[in-house]
CSV table of N, CA and C in Angstrom, one decimal:
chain,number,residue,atom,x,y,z
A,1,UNK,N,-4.0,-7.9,17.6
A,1,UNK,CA,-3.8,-8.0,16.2
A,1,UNK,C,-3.2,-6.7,15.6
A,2,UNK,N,-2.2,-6.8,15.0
A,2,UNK,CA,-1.4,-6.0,14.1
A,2,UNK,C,-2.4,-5.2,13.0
A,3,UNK,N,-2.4,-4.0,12.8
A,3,UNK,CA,-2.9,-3.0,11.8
A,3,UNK,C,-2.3,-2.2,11.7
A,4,UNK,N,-2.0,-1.7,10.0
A,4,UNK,CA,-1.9,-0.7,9.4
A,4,UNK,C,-2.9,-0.4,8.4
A,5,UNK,N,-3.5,0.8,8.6
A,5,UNK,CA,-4.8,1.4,7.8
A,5,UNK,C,-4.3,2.7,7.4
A,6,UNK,N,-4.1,2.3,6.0
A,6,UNK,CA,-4.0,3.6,5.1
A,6,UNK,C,-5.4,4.6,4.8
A,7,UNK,N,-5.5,5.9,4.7
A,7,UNK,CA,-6.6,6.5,4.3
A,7,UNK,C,-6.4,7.6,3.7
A,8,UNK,N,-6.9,8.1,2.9
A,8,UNK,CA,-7.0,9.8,2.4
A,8,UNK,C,-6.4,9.7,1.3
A,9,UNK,N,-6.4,8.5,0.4
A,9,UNK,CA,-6.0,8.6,-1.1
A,9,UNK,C,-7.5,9.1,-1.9
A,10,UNK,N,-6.8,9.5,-3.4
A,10,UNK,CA,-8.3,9.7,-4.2
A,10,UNK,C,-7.4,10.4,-5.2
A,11,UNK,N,-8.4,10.7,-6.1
A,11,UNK,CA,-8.1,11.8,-7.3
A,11,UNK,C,-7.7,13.1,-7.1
A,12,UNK,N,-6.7,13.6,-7.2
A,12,UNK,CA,-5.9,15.1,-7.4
A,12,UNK,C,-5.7,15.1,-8.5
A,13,UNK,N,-5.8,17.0,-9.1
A,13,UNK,CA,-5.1,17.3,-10.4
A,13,UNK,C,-3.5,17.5,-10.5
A,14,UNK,N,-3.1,17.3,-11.2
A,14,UNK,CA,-1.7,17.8,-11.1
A,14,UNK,C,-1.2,19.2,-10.9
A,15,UNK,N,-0.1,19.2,-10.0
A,15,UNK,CA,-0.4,20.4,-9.2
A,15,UNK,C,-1.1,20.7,-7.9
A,16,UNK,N,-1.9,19.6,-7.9
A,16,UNK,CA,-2.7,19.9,-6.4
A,16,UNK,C,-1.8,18.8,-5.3
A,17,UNK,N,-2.5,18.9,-4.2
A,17,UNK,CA,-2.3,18.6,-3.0
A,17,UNK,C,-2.7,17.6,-1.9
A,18,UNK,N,-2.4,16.3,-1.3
A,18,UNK,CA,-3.3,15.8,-0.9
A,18,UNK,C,-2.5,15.1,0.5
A,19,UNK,N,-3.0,14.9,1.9
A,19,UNK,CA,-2.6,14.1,2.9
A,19,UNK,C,-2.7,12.6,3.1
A,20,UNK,N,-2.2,11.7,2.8
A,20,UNK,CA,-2.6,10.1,3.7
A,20,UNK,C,-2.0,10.1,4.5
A,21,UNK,N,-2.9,8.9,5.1
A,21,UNK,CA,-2.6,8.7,6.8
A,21,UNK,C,-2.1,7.6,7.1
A,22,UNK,N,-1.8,7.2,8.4
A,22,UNK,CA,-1.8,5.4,8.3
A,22,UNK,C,-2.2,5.5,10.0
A,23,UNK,N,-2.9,4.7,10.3
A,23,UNK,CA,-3.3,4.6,12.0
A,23,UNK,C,-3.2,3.1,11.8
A,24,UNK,N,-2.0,3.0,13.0
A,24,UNK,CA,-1.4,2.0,13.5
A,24,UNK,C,-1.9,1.5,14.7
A,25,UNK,N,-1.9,0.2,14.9
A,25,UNK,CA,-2.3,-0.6,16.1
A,25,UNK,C,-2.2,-1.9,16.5
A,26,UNK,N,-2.4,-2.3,17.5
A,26,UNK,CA,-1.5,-4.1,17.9
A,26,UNK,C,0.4,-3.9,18.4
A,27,UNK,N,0.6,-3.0,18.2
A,27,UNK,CA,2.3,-3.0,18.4
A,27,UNK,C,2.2,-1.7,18.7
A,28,UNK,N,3.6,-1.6,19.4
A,28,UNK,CA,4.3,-0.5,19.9
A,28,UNK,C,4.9,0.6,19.0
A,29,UNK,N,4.0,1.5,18.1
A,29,UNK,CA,4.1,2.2,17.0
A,29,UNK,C,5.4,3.0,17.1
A,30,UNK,N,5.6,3.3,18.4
A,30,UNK,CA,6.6,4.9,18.6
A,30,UNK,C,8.1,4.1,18.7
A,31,UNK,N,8.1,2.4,18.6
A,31,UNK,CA,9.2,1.7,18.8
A,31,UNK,C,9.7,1.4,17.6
A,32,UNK,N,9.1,1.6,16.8
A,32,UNK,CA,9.2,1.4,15.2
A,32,UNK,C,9.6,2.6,14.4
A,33,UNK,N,10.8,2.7,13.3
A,33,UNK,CA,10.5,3.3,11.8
A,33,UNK,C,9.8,2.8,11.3
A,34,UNK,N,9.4,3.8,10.2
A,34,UNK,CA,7.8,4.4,9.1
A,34,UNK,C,8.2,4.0,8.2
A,35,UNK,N,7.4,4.2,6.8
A,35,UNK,CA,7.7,4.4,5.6
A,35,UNK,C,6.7,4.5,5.1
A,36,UNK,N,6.5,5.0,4.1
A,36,UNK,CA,5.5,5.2,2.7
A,36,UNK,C,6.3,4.4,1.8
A,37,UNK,N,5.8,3.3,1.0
A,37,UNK,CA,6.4,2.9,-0.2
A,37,UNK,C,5.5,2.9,-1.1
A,38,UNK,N,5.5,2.7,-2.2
A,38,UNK,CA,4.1,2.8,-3.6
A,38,UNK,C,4.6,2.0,-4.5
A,39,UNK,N,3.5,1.7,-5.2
A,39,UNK,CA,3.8,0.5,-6.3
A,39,UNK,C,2.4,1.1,-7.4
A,40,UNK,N,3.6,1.7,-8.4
A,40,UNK,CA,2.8,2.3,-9.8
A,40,UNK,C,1.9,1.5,-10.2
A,41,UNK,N,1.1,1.7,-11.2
A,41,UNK,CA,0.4,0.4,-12.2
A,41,UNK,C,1.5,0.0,-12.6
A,42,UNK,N,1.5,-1.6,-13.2
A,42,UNK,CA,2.3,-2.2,-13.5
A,42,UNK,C,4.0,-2.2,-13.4
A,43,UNK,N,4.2,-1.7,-11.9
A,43,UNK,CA,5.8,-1.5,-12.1
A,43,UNK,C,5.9,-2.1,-10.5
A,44,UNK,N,7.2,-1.7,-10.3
A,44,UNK,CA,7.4,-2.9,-8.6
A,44,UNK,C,7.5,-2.0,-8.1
A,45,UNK,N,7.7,-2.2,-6.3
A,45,UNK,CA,7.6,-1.0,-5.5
A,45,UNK,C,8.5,0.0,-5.5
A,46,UNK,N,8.3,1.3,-4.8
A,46,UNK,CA,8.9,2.3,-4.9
A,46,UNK,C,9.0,2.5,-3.6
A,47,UNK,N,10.5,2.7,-2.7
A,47,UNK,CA,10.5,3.3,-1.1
A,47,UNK,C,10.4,5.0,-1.9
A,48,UNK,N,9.3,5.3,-0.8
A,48,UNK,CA,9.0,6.6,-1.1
A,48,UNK,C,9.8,7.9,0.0
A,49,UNK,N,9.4,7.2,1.9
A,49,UNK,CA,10.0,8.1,2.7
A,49,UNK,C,10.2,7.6,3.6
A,50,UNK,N,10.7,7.8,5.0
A,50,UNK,CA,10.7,7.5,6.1
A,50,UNK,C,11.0,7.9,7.4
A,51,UNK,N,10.6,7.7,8.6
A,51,UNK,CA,10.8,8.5,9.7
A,51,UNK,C,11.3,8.1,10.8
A,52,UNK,N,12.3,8.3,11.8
A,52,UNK,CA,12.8,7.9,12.7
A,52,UNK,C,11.7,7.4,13.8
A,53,UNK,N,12.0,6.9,15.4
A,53,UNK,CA,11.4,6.7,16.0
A,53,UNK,C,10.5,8.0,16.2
A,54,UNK,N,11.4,9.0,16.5
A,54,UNK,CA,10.8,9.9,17.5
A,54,UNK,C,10.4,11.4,16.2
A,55,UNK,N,10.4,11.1,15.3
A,55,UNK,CA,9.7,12.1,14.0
A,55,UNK,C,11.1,13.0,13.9
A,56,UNK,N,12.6,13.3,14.3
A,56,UNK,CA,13.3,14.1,14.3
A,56,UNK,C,14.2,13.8,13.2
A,57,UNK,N,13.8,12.8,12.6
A,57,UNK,CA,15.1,12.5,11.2
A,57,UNK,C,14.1,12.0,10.2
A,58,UNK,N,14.2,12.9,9.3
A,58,UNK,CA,13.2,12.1,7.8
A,58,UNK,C,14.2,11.7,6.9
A,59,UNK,N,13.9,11.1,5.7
A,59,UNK,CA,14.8,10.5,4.2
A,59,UNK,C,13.0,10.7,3.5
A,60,UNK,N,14.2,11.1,2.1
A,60,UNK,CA,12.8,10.8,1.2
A,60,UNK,C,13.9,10.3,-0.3
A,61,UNK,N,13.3,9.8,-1.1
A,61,UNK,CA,13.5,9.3,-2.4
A,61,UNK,C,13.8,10.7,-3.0
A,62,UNK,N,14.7,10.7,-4.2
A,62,UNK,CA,15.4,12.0,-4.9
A,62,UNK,C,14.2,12.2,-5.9
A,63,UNK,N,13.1,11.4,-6.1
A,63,UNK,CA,11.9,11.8,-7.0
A,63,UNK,C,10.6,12.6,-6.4
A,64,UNK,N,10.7,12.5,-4.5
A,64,UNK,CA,9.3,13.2,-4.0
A,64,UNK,C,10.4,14.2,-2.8
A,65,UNK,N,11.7,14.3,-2.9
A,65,UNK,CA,12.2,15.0,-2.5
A,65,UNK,C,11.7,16.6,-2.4
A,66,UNK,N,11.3,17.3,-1.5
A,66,UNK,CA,10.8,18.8,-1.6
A,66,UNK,C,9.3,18.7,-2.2
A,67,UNK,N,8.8,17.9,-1.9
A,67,UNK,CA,7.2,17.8,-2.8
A,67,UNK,C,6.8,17.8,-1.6
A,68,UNK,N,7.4,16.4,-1.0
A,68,UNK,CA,6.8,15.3,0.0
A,68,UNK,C,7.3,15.7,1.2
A,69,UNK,N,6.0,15.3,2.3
A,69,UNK,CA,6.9,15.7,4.2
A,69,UNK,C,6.1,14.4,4.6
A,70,UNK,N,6.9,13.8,5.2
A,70,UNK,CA,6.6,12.7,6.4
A,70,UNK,C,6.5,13.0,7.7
A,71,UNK,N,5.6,12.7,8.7
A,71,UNK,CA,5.5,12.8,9.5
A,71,UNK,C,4.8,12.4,10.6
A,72,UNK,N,4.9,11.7,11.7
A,72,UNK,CA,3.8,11.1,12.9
A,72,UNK,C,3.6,11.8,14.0
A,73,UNK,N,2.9,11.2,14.6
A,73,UNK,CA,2.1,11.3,15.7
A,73,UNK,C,1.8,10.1,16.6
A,74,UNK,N,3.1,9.8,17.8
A,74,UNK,CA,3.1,8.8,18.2
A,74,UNK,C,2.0,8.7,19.3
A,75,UNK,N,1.5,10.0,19.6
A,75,UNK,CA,0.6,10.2,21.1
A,75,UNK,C,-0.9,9.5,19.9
A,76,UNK,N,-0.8,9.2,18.7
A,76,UNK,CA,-1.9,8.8,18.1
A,76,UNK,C,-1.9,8.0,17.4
A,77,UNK,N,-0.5,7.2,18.0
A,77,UNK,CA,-0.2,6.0,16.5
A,77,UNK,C,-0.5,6.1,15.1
A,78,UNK,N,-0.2,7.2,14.7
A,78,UNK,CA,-0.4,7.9,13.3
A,78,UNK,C,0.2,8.3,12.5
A,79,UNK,N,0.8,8.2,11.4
A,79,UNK,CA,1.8,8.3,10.0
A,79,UNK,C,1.3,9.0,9.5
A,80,UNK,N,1.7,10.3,8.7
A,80,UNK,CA,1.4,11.0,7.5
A,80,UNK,C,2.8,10.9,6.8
A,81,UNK,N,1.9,11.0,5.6
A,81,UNK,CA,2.2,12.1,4.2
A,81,UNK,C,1.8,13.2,3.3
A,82,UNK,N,2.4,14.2,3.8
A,82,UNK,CA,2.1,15.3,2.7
A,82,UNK,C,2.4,15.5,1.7
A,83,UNK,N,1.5,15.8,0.4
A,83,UNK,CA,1.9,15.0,-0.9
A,83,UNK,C,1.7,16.4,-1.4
A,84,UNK,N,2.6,17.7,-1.7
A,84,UNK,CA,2.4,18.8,-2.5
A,84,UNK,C,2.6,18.7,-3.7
A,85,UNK,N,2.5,19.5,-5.1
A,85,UNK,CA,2.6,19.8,-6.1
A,85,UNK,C,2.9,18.3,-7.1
A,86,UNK,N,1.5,17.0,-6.9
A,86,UNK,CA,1.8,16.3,-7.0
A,86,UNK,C,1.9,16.3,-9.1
A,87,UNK,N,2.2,15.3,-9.2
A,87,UNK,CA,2.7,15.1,-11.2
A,87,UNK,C,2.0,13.6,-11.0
A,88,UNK,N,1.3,13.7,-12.5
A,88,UNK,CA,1.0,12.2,-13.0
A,88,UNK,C,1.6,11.1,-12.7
A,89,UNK,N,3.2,11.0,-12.7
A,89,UNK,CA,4.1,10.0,-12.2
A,89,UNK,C,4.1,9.7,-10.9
A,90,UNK,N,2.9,10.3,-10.1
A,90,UNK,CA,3.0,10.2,-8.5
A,90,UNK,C,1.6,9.1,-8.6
A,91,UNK,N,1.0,9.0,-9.0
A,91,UNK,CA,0.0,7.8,-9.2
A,91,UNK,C,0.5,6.6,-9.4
A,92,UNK,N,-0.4,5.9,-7.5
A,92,UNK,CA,0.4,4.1,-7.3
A,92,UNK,C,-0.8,4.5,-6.2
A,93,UNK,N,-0.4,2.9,-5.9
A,93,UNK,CA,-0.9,2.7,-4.6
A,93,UNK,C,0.1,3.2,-3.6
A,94,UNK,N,-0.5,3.3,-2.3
A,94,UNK,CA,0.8,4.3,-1.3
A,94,UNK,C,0.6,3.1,-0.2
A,95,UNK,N,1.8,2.6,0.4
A,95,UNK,CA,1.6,1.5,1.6
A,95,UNK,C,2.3,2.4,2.8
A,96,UNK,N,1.9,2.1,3.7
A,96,UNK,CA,2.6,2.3,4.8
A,96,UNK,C,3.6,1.2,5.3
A,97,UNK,N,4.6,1.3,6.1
A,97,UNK,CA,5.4,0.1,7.0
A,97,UNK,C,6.3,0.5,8.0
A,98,UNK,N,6.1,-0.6,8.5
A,98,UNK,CA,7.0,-0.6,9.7
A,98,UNK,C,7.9,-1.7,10.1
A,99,UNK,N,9.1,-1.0,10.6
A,99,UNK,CA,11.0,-1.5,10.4
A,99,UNK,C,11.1,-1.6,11.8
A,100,UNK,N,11.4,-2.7,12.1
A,100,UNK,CA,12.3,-2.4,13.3
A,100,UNK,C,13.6,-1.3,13.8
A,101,UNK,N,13.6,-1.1,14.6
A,101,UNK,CA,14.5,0.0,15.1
A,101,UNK,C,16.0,-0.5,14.8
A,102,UNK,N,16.2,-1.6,15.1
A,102,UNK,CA,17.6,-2.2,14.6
A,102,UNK,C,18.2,-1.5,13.5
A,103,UNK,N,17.3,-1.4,12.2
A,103,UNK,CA,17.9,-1.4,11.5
A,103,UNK,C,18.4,-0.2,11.2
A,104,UNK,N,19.6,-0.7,10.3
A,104,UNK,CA,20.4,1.0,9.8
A,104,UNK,C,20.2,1.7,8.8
A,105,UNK,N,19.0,0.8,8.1
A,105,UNK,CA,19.2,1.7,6.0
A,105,UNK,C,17.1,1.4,6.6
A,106,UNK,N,17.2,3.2,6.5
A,106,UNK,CA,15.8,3.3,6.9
A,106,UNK,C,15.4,3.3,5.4
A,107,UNK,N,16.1,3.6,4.1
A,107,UNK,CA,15.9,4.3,2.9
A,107,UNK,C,15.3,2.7,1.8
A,108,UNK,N,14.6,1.6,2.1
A,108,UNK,CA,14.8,0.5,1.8
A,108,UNK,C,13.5,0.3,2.1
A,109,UNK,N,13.0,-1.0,0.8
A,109,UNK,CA,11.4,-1.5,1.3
A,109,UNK,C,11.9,-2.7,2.1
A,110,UNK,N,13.2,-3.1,1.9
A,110,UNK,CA,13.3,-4.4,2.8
A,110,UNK,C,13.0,-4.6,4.4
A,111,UNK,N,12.7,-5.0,4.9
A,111,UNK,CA,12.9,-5.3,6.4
A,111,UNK,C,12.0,-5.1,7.4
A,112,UNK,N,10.7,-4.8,6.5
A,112,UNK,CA,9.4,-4.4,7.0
A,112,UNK,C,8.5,-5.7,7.7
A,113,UNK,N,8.4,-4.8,8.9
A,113,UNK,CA,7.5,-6.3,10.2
A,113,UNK,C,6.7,-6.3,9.8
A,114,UNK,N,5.8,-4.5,9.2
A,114,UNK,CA,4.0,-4.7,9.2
A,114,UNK,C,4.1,-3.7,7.7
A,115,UNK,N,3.0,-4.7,7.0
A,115,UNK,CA,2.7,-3.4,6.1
A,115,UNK,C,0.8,-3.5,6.1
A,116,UNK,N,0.4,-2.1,5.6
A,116,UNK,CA,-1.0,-1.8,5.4
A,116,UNK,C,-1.3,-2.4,4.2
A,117,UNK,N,-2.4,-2.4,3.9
A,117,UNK,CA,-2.6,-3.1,2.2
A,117,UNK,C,-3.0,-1.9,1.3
A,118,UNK,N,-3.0,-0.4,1.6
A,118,UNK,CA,-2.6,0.7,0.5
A,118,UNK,C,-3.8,1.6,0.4
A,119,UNK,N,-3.5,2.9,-0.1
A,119,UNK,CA,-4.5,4.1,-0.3
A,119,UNK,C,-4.2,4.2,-2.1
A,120,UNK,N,-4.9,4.3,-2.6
A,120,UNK,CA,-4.7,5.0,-4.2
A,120,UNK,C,-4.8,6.3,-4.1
A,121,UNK,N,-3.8,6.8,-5.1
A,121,UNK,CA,-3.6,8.4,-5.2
A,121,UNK,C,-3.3,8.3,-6.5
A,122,UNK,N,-4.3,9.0,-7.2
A,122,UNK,CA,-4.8,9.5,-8.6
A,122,UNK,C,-3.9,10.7,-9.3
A,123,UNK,N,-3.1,11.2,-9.6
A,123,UNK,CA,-2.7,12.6,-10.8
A,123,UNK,C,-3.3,12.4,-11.6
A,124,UNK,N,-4.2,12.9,-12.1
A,124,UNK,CA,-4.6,12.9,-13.5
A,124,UNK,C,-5.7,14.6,-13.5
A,125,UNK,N,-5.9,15.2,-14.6
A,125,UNK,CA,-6.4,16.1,-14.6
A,125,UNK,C,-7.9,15.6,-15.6
């Protein structure tokens, strides 16, 4: 059975700092691209980042650009996000996913095999 399990959302002040995870399972994690996407309160989704097979090529959105680091751990089937100097506008839910390798536009919420059902991440002071 297919899993993605987001963890380590919660309340930050603005300005602070916070990690989610995603632990992957049922599939061949390290065969797959990543992603973080989010979806504000009442707005549609947001592609946030994403990671090659092998963690050596990232993309991130021009809004968490230099905030945000993507990054896995395939010996642990494990997705992060590092979420620095986050801003009020950074409060959504955060999904994780996964793309098959085929594809060429890693930068896209389209084309996703698996997604998690989300971590909340709070800015507010």
């Amino acid at each position: 059975q297919v899993q993605l399990v987001e963890s380590g959302g919660g309340l930050v002040q603005p300005g602070g700092s916070l990690r989610v995870s995603c632990a992957a399972s049922g599939f061949t994690f390290s065969s797959y691209y990543m992603s973080w996407v989010r979806q504000a309160p009442g707005k549609g989704l947001e592609w946030v980042s994403a990671i090659n097979t092998g963690g050596g090529s990232t993309y991130y959105a021009d809004s968490v650009k230099g905030r945000f680091t993507i990054s896995r751990d395939n010996a642990k089937n494990t997705l992060y996000l590092q979420m620095n100097s986050l801003k009020p506008e950074d409060t959504a839910l955060y999904y994780c996913g996964a793309k098959p390798s085929y594809y060429t536009d890693l930068s896209s919420v389209g084309g996703m095999d698996y997604w998690g059902k989300g971590t909340l991440v709070t800015v507010s002071s």
